[in-house]
mmCIF file with all atom_site columns, C-alpha atoms in Angstrom:
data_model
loop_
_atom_site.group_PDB
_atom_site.id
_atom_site.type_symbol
_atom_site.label_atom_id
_atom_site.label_alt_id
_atom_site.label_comp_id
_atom_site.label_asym_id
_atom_site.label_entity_id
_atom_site.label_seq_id
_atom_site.pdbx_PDB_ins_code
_atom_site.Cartn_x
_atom_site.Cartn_y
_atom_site.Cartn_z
_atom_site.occupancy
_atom_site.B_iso_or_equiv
_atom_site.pdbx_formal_charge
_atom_site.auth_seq_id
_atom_site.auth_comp_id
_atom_site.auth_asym_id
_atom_site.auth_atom_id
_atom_site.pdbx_PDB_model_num
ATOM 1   C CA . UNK A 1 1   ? 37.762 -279.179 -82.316 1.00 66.00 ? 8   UNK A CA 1
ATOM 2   C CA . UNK A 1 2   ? 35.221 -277.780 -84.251 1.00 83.00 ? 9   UNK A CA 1
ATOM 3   C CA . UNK A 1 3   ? 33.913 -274.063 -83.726 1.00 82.00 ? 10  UNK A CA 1
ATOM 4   C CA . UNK A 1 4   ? 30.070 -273.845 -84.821 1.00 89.00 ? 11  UNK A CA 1
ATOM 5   C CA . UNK A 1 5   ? 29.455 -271.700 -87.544 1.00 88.00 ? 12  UNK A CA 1
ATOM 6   C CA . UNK A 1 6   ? 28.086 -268.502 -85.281 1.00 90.00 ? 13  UNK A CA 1
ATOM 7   C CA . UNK A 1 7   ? 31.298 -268.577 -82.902 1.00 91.00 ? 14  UNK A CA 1
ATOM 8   C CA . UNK A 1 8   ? 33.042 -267.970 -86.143 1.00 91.00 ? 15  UNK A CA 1
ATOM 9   C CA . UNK A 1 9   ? 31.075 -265.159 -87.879 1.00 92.00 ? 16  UNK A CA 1
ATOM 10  C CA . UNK A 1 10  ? 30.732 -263.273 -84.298 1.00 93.00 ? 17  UNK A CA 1
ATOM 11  C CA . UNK A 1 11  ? 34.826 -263.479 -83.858 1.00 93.00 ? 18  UNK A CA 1
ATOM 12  C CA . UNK A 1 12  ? 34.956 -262.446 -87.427 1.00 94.00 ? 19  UNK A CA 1
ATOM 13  C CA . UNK A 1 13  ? 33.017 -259.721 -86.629 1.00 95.00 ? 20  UNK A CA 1
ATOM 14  C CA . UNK A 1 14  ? 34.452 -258.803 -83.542 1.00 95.00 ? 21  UNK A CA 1
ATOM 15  C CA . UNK A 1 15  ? 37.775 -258.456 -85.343 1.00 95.00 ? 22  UNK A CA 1
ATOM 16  C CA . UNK A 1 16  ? 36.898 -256.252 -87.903 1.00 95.00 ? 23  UNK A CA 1
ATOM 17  C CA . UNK A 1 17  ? 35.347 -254.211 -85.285 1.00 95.00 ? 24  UNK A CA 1
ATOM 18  C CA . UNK A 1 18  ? 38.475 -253.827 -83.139 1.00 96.00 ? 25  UNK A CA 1
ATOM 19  C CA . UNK A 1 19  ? 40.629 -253.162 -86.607 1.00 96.00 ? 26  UNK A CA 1
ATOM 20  C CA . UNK A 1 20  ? 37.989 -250.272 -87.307 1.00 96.00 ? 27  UNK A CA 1
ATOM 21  C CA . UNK A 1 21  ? 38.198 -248.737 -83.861 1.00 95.00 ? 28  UNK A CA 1
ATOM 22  C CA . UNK A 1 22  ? 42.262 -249.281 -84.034 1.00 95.00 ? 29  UNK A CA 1
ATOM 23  C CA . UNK A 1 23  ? 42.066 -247.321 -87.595 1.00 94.00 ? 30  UNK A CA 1
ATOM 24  C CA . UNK A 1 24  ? 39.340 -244.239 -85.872 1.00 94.00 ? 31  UNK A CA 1
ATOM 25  C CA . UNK A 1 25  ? 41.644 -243.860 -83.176 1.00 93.00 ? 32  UNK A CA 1
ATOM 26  C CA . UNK A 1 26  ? 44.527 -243.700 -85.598 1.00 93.00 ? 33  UNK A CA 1
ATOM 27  C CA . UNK A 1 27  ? 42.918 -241.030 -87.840 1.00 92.00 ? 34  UNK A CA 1
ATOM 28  C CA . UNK A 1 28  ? 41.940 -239.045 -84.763 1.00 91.00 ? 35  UNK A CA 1
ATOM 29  C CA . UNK A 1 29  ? 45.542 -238.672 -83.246 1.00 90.00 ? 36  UNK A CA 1
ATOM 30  C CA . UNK A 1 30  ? 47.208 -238.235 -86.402 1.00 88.00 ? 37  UNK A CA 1
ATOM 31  C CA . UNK A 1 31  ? 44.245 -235.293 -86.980 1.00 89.00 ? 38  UNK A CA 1
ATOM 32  C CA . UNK A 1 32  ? 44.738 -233.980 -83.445 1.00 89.00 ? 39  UNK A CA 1
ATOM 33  C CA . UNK A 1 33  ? 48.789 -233.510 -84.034 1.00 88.00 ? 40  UNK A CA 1
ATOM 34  C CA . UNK A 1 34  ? 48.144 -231.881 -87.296 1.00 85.00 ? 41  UNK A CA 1
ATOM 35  C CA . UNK A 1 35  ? 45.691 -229.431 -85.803 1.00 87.00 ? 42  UNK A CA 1
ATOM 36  C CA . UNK A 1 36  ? 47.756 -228.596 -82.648 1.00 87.00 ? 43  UNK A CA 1
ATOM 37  C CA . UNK A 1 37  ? 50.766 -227.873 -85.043 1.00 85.00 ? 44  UNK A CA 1
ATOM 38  C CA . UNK A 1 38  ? 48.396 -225.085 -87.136 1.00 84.00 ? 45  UNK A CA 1
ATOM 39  C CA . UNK A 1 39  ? 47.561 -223.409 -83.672 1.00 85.00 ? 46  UNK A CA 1
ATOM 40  C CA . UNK A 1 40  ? 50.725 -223.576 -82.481 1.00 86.00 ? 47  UNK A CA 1
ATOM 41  C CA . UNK A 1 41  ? 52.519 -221.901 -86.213 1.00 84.00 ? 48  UNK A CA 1
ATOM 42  C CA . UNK A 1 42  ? 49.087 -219.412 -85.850 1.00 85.00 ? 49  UNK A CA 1
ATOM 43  C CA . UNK A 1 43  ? 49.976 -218.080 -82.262 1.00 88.00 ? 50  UNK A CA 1
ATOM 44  C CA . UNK A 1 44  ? 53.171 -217.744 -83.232 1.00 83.00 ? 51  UNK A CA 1
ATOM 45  C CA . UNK A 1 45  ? 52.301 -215.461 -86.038 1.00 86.00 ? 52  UNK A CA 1
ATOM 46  C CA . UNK A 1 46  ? 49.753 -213.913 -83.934 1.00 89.00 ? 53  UNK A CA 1
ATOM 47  C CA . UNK A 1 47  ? 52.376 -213.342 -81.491 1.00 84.00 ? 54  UNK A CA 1
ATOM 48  C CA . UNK A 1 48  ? 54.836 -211.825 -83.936 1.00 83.00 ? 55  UNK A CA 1
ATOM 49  C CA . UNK A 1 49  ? 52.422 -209.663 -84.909 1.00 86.00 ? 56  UNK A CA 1
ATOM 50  C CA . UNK A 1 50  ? 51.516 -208.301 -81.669 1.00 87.00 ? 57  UNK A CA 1
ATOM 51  C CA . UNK A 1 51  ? 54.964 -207.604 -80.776 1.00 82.00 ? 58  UNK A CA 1
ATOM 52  C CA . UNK A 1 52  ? 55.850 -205.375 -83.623 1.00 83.00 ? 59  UNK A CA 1
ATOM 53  C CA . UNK A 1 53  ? 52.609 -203.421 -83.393 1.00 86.00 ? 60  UNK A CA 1
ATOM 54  C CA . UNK A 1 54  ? 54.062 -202.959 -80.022 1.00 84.00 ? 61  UNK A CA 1
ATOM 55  C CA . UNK A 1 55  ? 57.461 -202.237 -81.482 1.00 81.00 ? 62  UNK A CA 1
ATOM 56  C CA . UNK A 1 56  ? 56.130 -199.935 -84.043 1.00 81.00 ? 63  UNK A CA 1
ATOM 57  C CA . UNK A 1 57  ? 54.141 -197.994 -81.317 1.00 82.00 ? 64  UNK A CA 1
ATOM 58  C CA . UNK A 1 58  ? 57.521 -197.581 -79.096 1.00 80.00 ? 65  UNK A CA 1
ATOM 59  C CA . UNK A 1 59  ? 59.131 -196.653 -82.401 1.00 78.00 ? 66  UNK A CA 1
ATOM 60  C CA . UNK A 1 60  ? 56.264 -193.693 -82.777 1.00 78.00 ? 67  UNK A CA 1
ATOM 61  C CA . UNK A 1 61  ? 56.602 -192.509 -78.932 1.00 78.00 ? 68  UNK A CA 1
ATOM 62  C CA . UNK A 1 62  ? 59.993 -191.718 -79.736 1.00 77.00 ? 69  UNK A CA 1
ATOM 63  C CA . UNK A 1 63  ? 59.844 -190.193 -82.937 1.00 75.00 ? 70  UNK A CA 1
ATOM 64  C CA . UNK A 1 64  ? 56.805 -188.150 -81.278 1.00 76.00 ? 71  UNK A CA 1
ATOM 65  C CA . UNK A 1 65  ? 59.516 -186.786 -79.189 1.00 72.00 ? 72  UNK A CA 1
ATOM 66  C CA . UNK A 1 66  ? 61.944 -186.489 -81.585 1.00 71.00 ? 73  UNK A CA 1
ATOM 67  C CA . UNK A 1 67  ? 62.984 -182.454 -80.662 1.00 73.00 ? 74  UNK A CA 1
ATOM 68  C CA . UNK A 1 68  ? 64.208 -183.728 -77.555 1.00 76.00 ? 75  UNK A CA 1
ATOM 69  C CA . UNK A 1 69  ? 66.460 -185.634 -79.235 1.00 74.00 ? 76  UNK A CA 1
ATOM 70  C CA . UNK A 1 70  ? 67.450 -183.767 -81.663 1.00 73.00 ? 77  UNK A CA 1
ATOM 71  C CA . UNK A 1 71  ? 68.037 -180.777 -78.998 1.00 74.00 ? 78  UNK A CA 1
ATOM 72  C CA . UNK A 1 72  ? 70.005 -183.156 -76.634 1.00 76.00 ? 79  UNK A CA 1
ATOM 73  C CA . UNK A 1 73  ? 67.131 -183.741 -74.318 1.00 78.00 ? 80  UNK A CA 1
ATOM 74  C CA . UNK A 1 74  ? 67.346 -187.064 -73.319 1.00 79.00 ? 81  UNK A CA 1
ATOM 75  C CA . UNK A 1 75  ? 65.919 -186.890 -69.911 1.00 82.00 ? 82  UNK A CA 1
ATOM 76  C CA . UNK A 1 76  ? 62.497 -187.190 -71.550 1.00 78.00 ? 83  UNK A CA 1
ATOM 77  C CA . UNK A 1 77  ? 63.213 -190.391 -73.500 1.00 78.00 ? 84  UNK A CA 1
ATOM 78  C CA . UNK A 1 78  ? 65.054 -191.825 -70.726 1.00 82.00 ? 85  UNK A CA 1
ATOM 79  C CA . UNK A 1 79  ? 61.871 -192.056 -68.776 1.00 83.00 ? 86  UNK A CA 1
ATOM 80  C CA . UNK A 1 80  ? 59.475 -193.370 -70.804 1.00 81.00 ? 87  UNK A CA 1
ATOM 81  C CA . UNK A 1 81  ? 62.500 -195.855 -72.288 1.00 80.00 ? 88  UNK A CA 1
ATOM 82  C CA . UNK A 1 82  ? 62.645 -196.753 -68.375 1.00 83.00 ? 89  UNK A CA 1
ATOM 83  C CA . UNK A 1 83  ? 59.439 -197.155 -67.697 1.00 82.00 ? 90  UNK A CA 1
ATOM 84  C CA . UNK A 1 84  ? 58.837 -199.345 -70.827 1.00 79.00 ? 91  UNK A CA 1
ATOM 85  C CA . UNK A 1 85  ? 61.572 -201.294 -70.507 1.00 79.00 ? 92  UNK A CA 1
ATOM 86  C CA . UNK A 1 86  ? 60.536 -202.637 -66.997 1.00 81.00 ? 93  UNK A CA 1
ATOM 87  C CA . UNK A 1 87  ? 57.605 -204.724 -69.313 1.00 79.00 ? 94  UNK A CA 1
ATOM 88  C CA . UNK A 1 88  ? 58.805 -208.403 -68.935 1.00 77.00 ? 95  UNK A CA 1
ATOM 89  C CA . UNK A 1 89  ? 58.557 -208.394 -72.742 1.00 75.00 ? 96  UNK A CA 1
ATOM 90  C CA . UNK A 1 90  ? 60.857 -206.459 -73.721 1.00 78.00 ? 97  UNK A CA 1
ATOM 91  C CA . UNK A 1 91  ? 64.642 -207.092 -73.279 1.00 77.00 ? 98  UNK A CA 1
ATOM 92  C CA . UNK A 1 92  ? 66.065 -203.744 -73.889 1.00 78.00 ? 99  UNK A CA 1
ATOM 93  C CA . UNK A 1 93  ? 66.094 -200.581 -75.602 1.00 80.00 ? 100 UNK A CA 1
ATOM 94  C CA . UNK A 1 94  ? 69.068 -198.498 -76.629 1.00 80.00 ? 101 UNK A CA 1
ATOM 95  C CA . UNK A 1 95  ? 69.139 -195.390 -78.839 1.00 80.00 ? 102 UNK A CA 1
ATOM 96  C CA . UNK A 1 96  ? 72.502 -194.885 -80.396 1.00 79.00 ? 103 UNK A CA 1
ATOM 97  C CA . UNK A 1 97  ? 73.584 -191.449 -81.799 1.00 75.00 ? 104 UNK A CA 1
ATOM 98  C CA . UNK A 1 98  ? 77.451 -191.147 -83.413 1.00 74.00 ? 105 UNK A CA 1
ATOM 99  C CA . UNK A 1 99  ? 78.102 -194.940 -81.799 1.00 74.00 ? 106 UNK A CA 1
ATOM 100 C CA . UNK A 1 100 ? 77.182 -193.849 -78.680 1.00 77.00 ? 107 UNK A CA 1
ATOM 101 C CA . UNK A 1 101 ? 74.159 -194.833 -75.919 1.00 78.00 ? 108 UNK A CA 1
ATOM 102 C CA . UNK A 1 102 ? 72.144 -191.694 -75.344 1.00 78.00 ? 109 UNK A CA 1
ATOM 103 C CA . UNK A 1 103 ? 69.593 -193.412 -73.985 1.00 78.00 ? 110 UNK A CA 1
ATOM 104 C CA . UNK A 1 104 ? 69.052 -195.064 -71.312 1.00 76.00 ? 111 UNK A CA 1
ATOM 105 C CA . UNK A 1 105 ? 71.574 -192.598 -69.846 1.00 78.00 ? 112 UNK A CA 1
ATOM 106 C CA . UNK A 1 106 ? 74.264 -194.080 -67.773 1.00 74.00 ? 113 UNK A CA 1
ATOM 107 C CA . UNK A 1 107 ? 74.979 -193.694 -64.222 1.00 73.00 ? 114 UNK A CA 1
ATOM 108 C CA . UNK A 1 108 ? 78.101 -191.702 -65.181 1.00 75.00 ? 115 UNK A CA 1
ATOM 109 C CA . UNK A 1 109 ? 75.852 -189.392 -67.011 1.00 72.00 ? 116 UNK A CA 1
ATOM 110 C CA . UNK A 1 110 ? 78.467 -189.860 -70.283 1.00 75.00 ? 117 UNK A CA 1
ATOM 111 C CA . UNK A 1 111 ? 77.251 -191.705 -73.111 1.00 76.00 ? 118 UNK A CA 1
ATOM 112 C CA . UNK A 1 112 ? 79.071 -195.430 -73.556 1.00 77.00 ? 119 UNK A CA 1
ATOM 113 C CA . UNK A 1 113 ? 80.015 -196.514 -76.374 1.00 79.00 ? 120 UNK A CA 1
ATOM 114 C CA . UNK A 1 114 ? 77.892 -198.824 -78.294 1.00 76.00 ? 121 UNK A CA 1
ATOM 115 C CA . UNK A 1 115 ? 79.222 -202.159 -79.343 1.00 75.00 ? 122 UNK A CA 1
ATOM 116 C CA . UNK A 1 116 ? 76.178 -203.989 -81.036 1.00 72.00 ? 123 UNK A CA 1
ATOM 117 C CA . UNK A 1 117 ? 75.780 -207.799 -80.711 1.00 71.00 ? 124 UNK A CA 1
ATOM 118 C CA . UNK A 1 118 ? 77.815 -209.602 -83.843 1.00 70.00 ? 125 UNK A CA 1
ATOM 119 C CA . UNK A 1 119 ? 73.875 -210.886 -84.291 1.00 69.00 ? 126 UNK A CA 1
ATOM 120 C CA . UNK A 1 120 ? 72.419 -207.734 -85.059 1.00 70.00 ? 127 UNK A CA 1
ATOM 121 C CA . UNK A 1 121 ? 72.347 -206.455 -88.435 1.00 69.00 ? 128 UNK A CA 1
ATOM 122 C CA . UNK A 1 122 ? 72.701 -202.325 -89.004 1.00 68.00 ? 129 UNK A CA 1
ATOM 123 C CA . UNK A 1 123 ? 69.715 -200.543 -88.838 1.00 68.00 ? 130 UNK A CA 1
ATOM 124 C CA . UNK A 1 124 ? 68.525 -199.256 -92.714 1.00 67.00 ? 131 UNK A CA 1
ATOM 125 C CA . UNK A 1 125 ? 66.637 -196.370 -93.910 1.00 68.00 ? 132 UNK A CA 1
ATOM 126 C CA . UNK A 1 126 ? 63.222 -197.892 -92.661 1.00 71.00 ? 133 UNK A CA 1
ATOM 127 C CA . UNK A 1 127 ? 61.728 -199.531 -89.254 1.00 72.00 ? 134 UNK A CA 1
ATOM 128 C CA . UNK A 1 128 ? 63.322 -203.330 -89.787 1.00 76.00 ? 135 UNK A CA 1
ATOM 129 C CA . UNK A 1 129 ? 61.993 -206.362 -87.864 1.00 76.00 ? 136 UNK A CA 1
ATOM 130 C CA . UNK A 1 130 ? 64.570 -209.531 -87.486 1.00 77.00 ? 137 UNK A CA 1
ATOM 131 C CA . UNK A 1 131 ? 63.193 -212.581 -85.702 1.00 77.00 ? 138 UNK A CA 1
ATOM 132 C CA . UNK A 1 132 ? 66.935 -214.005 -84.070 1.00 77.00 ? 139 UNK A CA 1
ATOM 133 C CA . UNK A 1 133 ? 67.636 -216.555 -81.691 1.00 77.00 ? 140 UNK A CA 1
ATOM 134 C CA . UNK A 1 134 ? 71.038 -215.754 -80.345 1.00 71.00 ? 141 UNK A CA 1
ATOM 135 C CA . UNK A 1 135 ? 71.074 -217.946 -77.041 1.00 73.00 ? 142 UNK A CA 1
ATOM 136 C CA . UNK A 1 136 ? 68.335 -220.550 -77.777 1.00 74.00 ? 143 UNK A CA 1
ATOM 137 C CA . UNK A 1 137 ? 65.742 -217.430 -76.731 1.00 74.00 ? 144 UNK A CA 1
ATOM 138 C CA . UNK A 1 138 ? 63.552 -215.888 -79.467 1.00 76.00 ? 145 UNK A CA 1
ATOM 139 C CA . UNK A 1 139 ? 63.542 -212.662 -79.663 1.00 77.00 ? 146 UNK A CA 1
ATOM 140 C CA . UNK A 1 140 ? 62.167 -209.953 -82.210 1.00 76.00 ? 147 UNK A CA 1
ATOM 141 C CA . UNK A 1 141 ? 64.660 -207.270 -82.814 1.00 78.00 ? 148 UNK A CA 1
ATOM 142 C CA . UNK A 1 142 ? 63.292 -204.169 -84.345 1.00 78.00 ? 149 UNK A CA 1
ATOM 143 C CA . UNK A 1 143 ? 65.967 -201.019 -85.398 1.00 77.00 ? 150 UNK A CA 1
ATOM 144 C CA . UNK A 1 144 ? 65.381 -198.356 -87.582 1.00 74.00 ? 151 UNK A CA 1
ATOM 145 C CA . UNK A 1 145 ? 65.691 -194.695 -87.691 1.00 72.00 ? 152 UNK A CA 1
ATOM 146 C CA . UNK A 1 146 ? 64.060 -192.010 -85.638 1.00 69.00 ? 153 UNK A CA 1
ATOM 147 C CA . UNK A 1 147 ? 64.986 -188.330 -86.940 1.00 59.00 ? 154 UNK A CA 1
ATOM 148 C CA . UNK A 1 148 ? 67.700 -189.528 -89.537 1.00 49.00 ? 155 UNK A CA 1
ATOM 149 C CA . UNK A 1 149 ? 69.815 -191.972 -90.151 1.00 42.00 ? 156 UNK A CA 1
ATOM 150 C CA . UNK A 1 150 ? 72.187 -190.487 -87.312 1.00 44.00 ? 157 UNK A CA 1
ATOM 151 C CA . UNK A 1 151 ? 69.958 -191.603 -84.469 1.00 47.00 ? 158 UNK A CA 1
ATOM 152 C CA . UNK A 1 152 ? 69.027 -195.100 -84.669 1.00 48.00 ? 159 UNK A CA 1
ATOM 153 C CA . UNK A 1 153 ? 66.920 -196.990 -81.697 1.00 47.00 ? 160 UNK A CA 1
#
């Protein structure tokens, strides 16, 4: 059987036209993941970033009210370490003086002793932000010294 010479040149061309369209819609996935991966590694550092400002500020609350720490007044920490710490966003927040947890102040009133997870690294002369993943969760861990290097957060 014998195709006539316009059958052939219009499945010729239909065939190059389905191989383009096959190779656009290639391009434009492979283009699309690439992209999403950029916005996703962006909000990430956009997120990052965000958090430590907000780390940094906590970090300057405190040291703003860093006679009552240094005076033994913890009562005035404790509340604004309360009321931050009820912010979805942030896990916890412990101030540590001589191995101890001076704030938030325990229901006994005595300071507990501190026993730091094997995951977190000392805190150094300087506010220090560690980006961990302990239990599959990230989390942004930021220690550093308020009044010396006695009181640590």
């Amino acid at each position: 059987m014998r195709l006539a010479l316009r059958t052939k040149f219009s499945v010729l061309v239909l065939g190059l036209i389905l191989i383009m369209m096959l190779s656009i819609w290639l391009l434009s996935i492979t283009q699309q993941e690439g992209m999403e991966k950029a916005i996703t590694a962006n909000q990430r550092s956009t997120m990052r970033g965000e958090l430590q400002k907000r780390a940094n500020n906590i970090f300057l609350f405190i040291a703003a009210n860093g006679e009552a720490l240094a005076v033994g007044d913890y009562l005035t920490v404790d509340a604004f370490v309360r009321d931050v710490s009820a912010d979805t966003d942030i896990q916890s927040i412990r101030i540590v003086k001589d191995g101890r947890i001076v704030v938030p102040i325990s229901s006994t009133g005595k300071p507990e002793v501190y026993r730091p997870p094997a995951w977190l690294r000392p805190a150094g002369a300087t506010v220090r932000f560690d980006m961990i993943e302990p239990e599959g969760e990230r989390l942004l861990v930021a220690s550093g010294p308020i009044l010396d290097r006695s009181i640590n957060v």
